[in-house]
Amino acid sequence: MIGGSELNKIPNHLAEAIQWLSEFGNEEGGGVTRTLYSHPWKEAQEGLKFWMEQLGFHPYYDPIGNLFGRLSSAEKDAPVILVGSHVDTVKSGGKYDGAYGIIAGILALKYLKQKYGTPKRHIEVVSLCEEEGSRFPLTCSGSGMITGAYTIESFLGLKGFDGVTFEAAMMEAGLGPFNQPYTVRGDIRAFVELHIEQGPVLEKLQKSIGIVETIVGQKRFRVTVEGESNHAGTTLIKWRKDAVRGAVSMIDLLYSYEKKYDEHLVTTVGQLFVEPNVPNVIAGRVVFSVDARHPSESILHSFCQQFMDGFNQIAKKMGLTVYVEQCHEVHPVHMDSGLQNIVKEICTRNHIPFYRMNSGAGHDAQLFAPFCPTVLFFVPSRDGISHSPLEYTSDQDLETGFHVLTQVLHHLAYE
Ligand code: HGY
Ligand code: MN
Ligand code: MN
């Protein structure tokens, strides 16, 4: 738990504060693992809460574990400008994904309070509880609850990849039971998310800011292939119902579609479990994930239809059974053009090279966009690497994003 002595460890400088936050869940190899409701997750939220308390932002948790801090307007009923990102990470992820948007948001409120005093509209910074879907087969739980895209029923009975239920994990983090009604907020006027690009475009084009126009649509599946476990020595190939062989053919088919679609269609098999997973037993079951994305809903839909048909044909031919379960879907969304133009004007005024682009990565902004005017903008990622301990953004690029953020928030909350 963070104590008084920890405060002086919370630096006031952007890059150092990001380093401080990354220590919650940091690993030997330099990666960060901070999955929803885990101990590092709780420590991180408590550390951010302690910091926000010291800054006078009166932090509070909502029932699902989103952490908010507020710079209040004198006008009690004023609308809220919400800024922030997610505090969870993928397994062995980087220290900027999500964390940068939270830290920059807190320091932006601190800067605005010192420089301009009380805003006309409330500004709230939020450390969203979860976006990655790295512990439970559902993503954007935090923004999904705030915007009403999810209700408590979306989580009840949900089992994590570690076998722990959502409710039990919540209790483990000292939250819940999640039985109080969750009121969808009606006071949020806009959502602003600052994030690393997680791709190579800005670095290649030597641009400092990426203004996102569209976030691609995403579908995630869990594919179960069932065959027959048997002896690796005595079972001739022709007698086998080998789930690994079936899964390999399906995954190969999935990647073969690359030639049939445009380069904006991306599909990934990131998770693969073999049962019983021992060298001298023919696998009776394989479970693997499919993550498919495209800016166009219809192309994404027809691609998924096509690979599911292909999997069924392979299973039939090999005497196997296959179940394809869609466990998650987010639609392609456009960011608010008015807010995009505000970012564009700030970049132009400050001679900051910017580039309008799509986001291949999913973000909480995707859940907010149908709910309130939303803007998402990026700073460059070195070598385009992310979801890896090698994830890195230079101090200068971090600062540029921060200054644009402070000016966006000033425009929305003070003018
Ligand atoms: O997977 C994604 O696109 C995001 O980083 N969660
Ligand atoms: Mn992210
Ligand atoms: Mn991510």
PDB file of N, CA and C in Angstrom, residues 31-77:
ATOM      1  N   GLY A  31       9.418  -5.943 -18.741  1.00  0.00           N
ATOM      2  CA  GLY A  31       7.993  -5.764 -19.087  1.00  0.00           C
ATOM      3  C   GLY A  31       7.167  -5.421 -17.870  1.00  0.00           C
ATOM      4  N   VAL A  32       5.914  -5.069 -18.132  1.00  0.00           N
ATOM      5  CA  VAL A  32       4.964  -4.754 -17.057  1.00  0.00           C
ATOM      6  C   VAL A  32       3.746  -5.646 -17.240  1.00  0.00           C
ATOM      7  N   THR A  33       3.331  -6.331 -16.155  1.00  0.00           N
ATOM      8  CA  THR A  33       2.083  -7.100 -16.171  1.00  0.00           C
ATOM      9  C   THR A  33       1.195  -6.582 -15.051  1.00  0.00           C
ATOM     10  N   ARG A  34       0.084  -5.938 -15.459  1.00  0.00           N
ATOM     11  CA  ARG A  34      -0.810  -5.329 -14.448  1.00  0.00           C
ATOM     12  C   ARG A  34      -2.236  -5.613 -14.922  1.00  0.00           C
ATOM     13  N   THR A  35      -2.686  -6.844 -14.663  1.00  0.00           N
ATOM     14  CA  THR A  35      -4.014  -7.234 -15.171  1.00  0.00           C
ATOM     15  C   THR A  35      -5.084  -6.833 -14.168  1.00  0.00           C
ATOM     16  N   LEU A  36      -6.313  -6.738 -14.660  1.00  0.00           N
ATOM     17  CA  LEU A  36      -7.427  -6.219 -13.867  1.00  0.00           C
ATOM     18  C   LEU A  36      -7.540  -6.913 -12.512  1.00  0.00           C
ATOM     19  N   TYR A  37      -7.634  -6.102 -11.454  1.00  0.00           N
ATOM     20  CA  TYR A  37      -7.889  -6.550 -10.066  1.00  0.00           C
ATOM     21  C   TYR A  37      -6.726  -7.349  -9.472  1.00  0.00           C
ATOM     22  N   SER A  38      -5.609  -7.452 -10.200  1.00  0.00           N
ATOM     23  CA  SER A  38      -4.456  -8.158  -9.614  1.00  0.00           C
ATOM     24  C   SER A  38      -3.822  -7.258  -8.558  1.00  0.00           C
ATOM     25  N   HIS A  39      -2.865  -7.775  -7.791  1.00  0.00           N
ATOM     26  CA  HIS A  39      -2.220  -6.982  -6.743  1.00  0.00           C
ATOM     27  C   HIS A  39      -1.516  -5.743  -7.328  1.00  0.00           C
ATOM     28  N   PRO A  40      -0.713  -5.917  -8.411  1.00  0.00           N
ATOM     29  CA  PRO A  40      -0.085  -4.715  -9.009  1.00  0.00           C
ATOM     30  C   PRO A  40      -1.120  -3.697  -9.484  1.00  0.00           C
ATOM     31  N   TRP A  41      -2.261  -4.193  -9.956  1.00  0.00           N
ATOM     32  CA  TRP A  41      -3.317  -3.278 -10.423  1.00  0.00           C
ATOM     33  C   TRP A  41      -3.803  -2.440  -9.244  1.00  0.00           C
ATOM     34  N   LYS A  42      -4.039  -3.121  -8.119  1.00  0.00           N
ATOM     35  CA  LYS A  42      -4.576  -2.413  -6.936  1.00  0.00           C
ATOM     36  C   LYS A  42      -3.550  -1.402  -6.431  1.00  0.00           C
ATOM     37  N   GLU A  43      -2.300  -1.831  -6.394  1.00  0.00           N
ATOM     38  CA  GLU A  43      -1.229  -0.932  -5.929  1.00  0.00           C
ATOM     39  C   GLU A  43      -1.142   0.308  -6.817  1.00  0.00           C
ATOM     40  N   ALA A  44      -1.276   0.084  -8.117  1.00  0.00           N
ATOM     41  CA  ALA A  44      -1.194   1.207  -9.057  1.00  0.00           C
ATOM     42  C   ALA A  44      -2.348   2.173  -8.834  1.00  0.00           C
ATOM     43  N   GLN A  45      -3.568   1.646  -8.722  1.00  0.00           N
ATOM     44  CA  GLN A  45      -4.732   2.500  -8.499  1.00  0.00           C
ATOM     45  C   GLN A  45      -4.594   3.257  -7.168  1.00  0.00           C
ATOM     46  N   GLU A  46      -4.119   2.554  -6.152  1.00  0.00           N
ATOM     47  CA  GLU A  46      -3.964   3.210  -4.838  1.00  0.00           C
ATOM     48  C   GLU A  46      -2.877   4.291  -4.882  1.00  0.00           C
ATOM     49  N   GLY A  47      -1.836   4.016  -5.663  1.00  0.00           N
ATOM     50  CA  GLY A  47      -0.770   5.019  -5.791  1.00  0.00           C
ATOM     51  C   GLY A  47      -1.285   6.256  -6.514  1.00  0.00           C
ATOM     52  N   LEU A  48      -2.069   6.036  -7.565  1.00  0.00           N
ATOM     53  CA  LEU A  48      -2.638   7.169  -8.319  1.00  0.00           C
ATOM     54  C   LEU A  48      -3.621   7.926  -7.424  1.00  0.00           C
ATOM     55  N   LYS A  49      -4.379   7.178  -6.631  1.00  0.00           N
ATOM     56  CA  LYS A  49      -5.373   7.810  -5.733  1.00  0.00           C
ATOM     57  C   LYS A  49      -4.655   8.692  -4.725  1.00  0.00           C
ATOM     58  N   PHE A  50      -3.587   8.170  -4.164  1.00  0.00           N
ATOM     59  CA  PHE A  50      -2.814   8.910  -3.151  1.00  0.00           C
ATOM     60  C   PHE A  50      -2.269  10.218  -3.767  1.00  0.00           C
ATOM     61  N   TRP A  51      -1.768  10.084  -4.982  1.00  0.00           N
ATOM     62  CA  TRP A  51      -1.204  11.241  -5.689  1.00  0.00           C
ATOM     63  C   TRP A  51      -2.293  12.278  -5.949  1.00  0.00           C
ATOM     64  N   MET A  52      -3.456  11.812  -6.433  1.00  0.00           N
ATOM     65  CA  MET A  52      -4.547  12.747  -6.743  1.00  0.00           C
ATOM     66  C   MET A  52      -5.024  13.437  -5.464  1.00  0.00           C
ATOM     67  N   GLU A  53      -5.021  12.691  -4.362  1.00  0.00           N
ATOM     68  CA  GLU A  53      -5.415  13.301  -3.062  1.00  0.00           C
ATOM     69  C   GLU A  53      -4.465  14.450  -2.733  1.00  0.00           C
ATOM     70  N   GLN A  54      -3.172  14.197  -2.889  1.00  0.00           N
ATOM     71  CA  GLN A  54      -2.172  15.234  -2.586  1.00  0.00           C
ATOM     72  C   GLN A  54      -2.356  16.454  -3.469  1.00  0.00           C
ATOM     73  N   LEU A  55      -2.866  16.229  -4.694  1.00  0.00           N
ATOM     74  CA  LEU A  55      -3.035  17.359  -5.633  1.00  0.00           C
ATOM     75  C   LEU A  55      -4.374  18.050  -5.438  1.00  0.00           C
ATOM     76  N   GLY A  56      -5.202  17.497  -4.519  1.00  0.00           N
ATOM     77  CA  GLY A  56      -6.492  18.142  -4.240  1.00  0.00           C
ATOM     78  C   GLY A  56      -7.573  17.813  -5.247  1.00  0.00           C
ATOM     79  N   PHE A  57      -7.461  16.629  -5.908  1.00  0.00           N
ATOM     80  CA  PHE A  57      -8.466  16.275  -6.918  1.00  0.00           C
ATOM     81  C   PHE A  57      -9.527  15.323  -6.370  1.00  0.00           C
ATOM     82  N   HIS A  58      -9.586  15.146  -5.066  1.00  0.00           N
ATOM     83  CA  HIS A  58     -10.666  14.387  -4.423  1.00  0.00           C
ATOM     84  C   HIS A  58     -11.001  13.091  -5.166  1.00  0.00           C
ATOM     85  N   PRO A  59     -10.056  12.173  -5.250  1.00  0.00           N
ATOM     86  CA  PRO A  59     -10.276  10.949  -6.050  1.00  0.00           C
ATOM     87  C   PRO A  59     -11.352  10.042  -5.475  1.00  0.00           C
ATOM     88  N   TYR A  60     -11.983   9.292  -6.350  1.00  0.00           N
ATOM     89  CA  TYR A  60     -12.999   8.313  -5.916  1.00  0.00           C
ATOM     90  C   TYR A  60     -13.065   7.176  -6.916  1.00  0.00           C
ATOM     91  N   TYR A  61     -13.452   5.992  -6.435  1.00  0.00           N
ATOM     92  CA  TYR A  61     -13.644   4.826  -7.313  1.00  0.00           C
ATOM     93  C   TYR A  61     -15.126   4.718  -7.673  1.00  0.00           C
ATOM     94  N   ASP A  62     -15.400   4.244  -8.879  1.00  0.00           N
ATOM     95  CA  ASP A  62     -16.793   3.856  -9.142  1.00  0.00           C
ATOM     96  C   ASP A  62     -16.909   2.356  -8.835  1.00  0.00           C
ATOM     97  N   PRO A  63     -18.109   1.757  -8.892  1.00  0.00           N
ATOM     98  CA  PRO A  63     -18.268   0.369  -8.406  1.00  0.00           C
ATOM     99  C   PRO A  63     -17.403  -0.665  -9.136  1.00  0.00           C
ATOM    100  N   ILE A  64     -16.972  -0.370 -10.378  1.00  0.00           N
ATOM    101  CA  ILE A  64     -16.193  -1.407 -11.086  1.00  0.00           C
ATOM    102  C   ILE A  64     -14.688  -1.183 -10.922  1.00  0.00           C
ATOM    103  N   GLY A  65     -14.300  -0.045 -10.290  1.00  0.00           N
ATOM    104  CA  GLY A  65     -12.872   0.180 -10.028  1.00  0.00           C
ATOM    105  C   GLY A  65     -12.227   1.210 -10.928  1.00  0.00           C
ATOM    106  N   ASN A  66     -13.038   1.967 -11.700  1.00  0.00           N
ATOM    107  CA  ASN A  66     -12.471   3.144 -12.389  1.00  0.00           C
ATOM    108  C   ASN A  66     -12.150   4.185 -11.322  1.00  0.00           C
ATOM    109  N   LEU A  67     -10.985   4.827 -11.443  1.00  0.00           N
ATOM    110  CA  LEU A  67     -10.581   5.816 -10.447  1.00  0.00           C
ATOM    111  C   LEU A  67     -10.627   7.216 -11.072  1.00  0.00           C
ATOM    112  N   PHE A  68     -11.384   8.115 -10.457  1.00  0.00           N
ATOM    113  CA  PHE A  68     -11.570   9.468 -10.997  1.00  0.00           C
ATOM    114  C   PHE A  68     -10.931  10.497 -10.066  1.00  0.00           C
ATOM    115  N   GLY A  69     -10.423  11.581 -10.661  1.00  0.00           N
ATOM    116  CA  GLY A  69      -9.988  12.748  -9.881  1.00  0.00           C
ATOM    117  C   GLY A  69     -10.591  13.975 -10.563  1.00  0.00           C
ATOM    118  N   ARG A  70     -10.917  15.018  -9.786  1.00  0.00           N
ATOM    119  CA  ARG A  70     -11.669  16.135 -10.405  1.00  0.00           C
ATOM    120  C   ARG A  70     -11.053  17.489 -10.082  1.00  0.00           C
ATOM    121  N   LEU A  71     -10.963  18.320 -11.126  1.00  0.00           N
ATOM    122  CA  LEU A  71     -10.644  19.749 -10.954  1.00  0.00           C
ATOM    123  C   LEU A  71     -11.979  20.464 -11.189  1.00  0.00           C
ATOM    124  N   SER A  72     -12.579  20.925 -10.085  1.00  0.00           N
ATOM    125  CA  SER A  72     -13.971  21.381 -10.168  1.00  0.00           C
ATOM    126  C   SER A  72     -14.134  22.799 -10.666  1.00  0.00           C
ATOM    127  N   SER A  73     -15.235  22.982 -11.360  1.00  0.00           N
ATOM    128  CA  SER A  73     -15.674  24.323 -11.738  1.00  0.00           C
ATOM    129  C   SER A  73     -16.400  24.921 -10.539  1.00  0.00           C
ATOM    130  N   ALA A  74     -16.554  26.257 -10.567  1.00  0.00           N
ATOM    131  CA  ALA A  74     -17.325  26.912  -9.491  1.00  0.00           C
ATOM    132  C   ALA A  74     -18.823  26.621  -9.715  1.00  0.00           C
ATOM    133  N   GLU A  75     -19.130  26.274 -10.946  1.00  0.00           N
ATOM    134  CA  GLU A  75     -20.513  26.026 -11.366  1.00  0.00           C
ATOM    135  C   GLU A  75     -20.847  24.550 -11.084  1.00  0.00           C
ATOM    136  N   LYS A  76     -21.577  24.295  -9.994  1.00  0.00           N
ATOM    137  CA  LYS A  76     -21.790  22.902  -9.556  1.00  0.00           C
ATOM    138  C   LYS A  76     -22.324  22.020 -10.681  1.00  0.00           C
ATOM    139  N   ASP A  77     -23.306  22.548 -11.446  1.00  0.00           N
ATOM    140  CA  ASP A  77     -23.958  21.717 -12.475  1.00  0.00           C
ATOM    141  C   ASP A  77     -23.260  21.791 -13.839  1.00  0.00           C
TER     142      ASP A  77
END
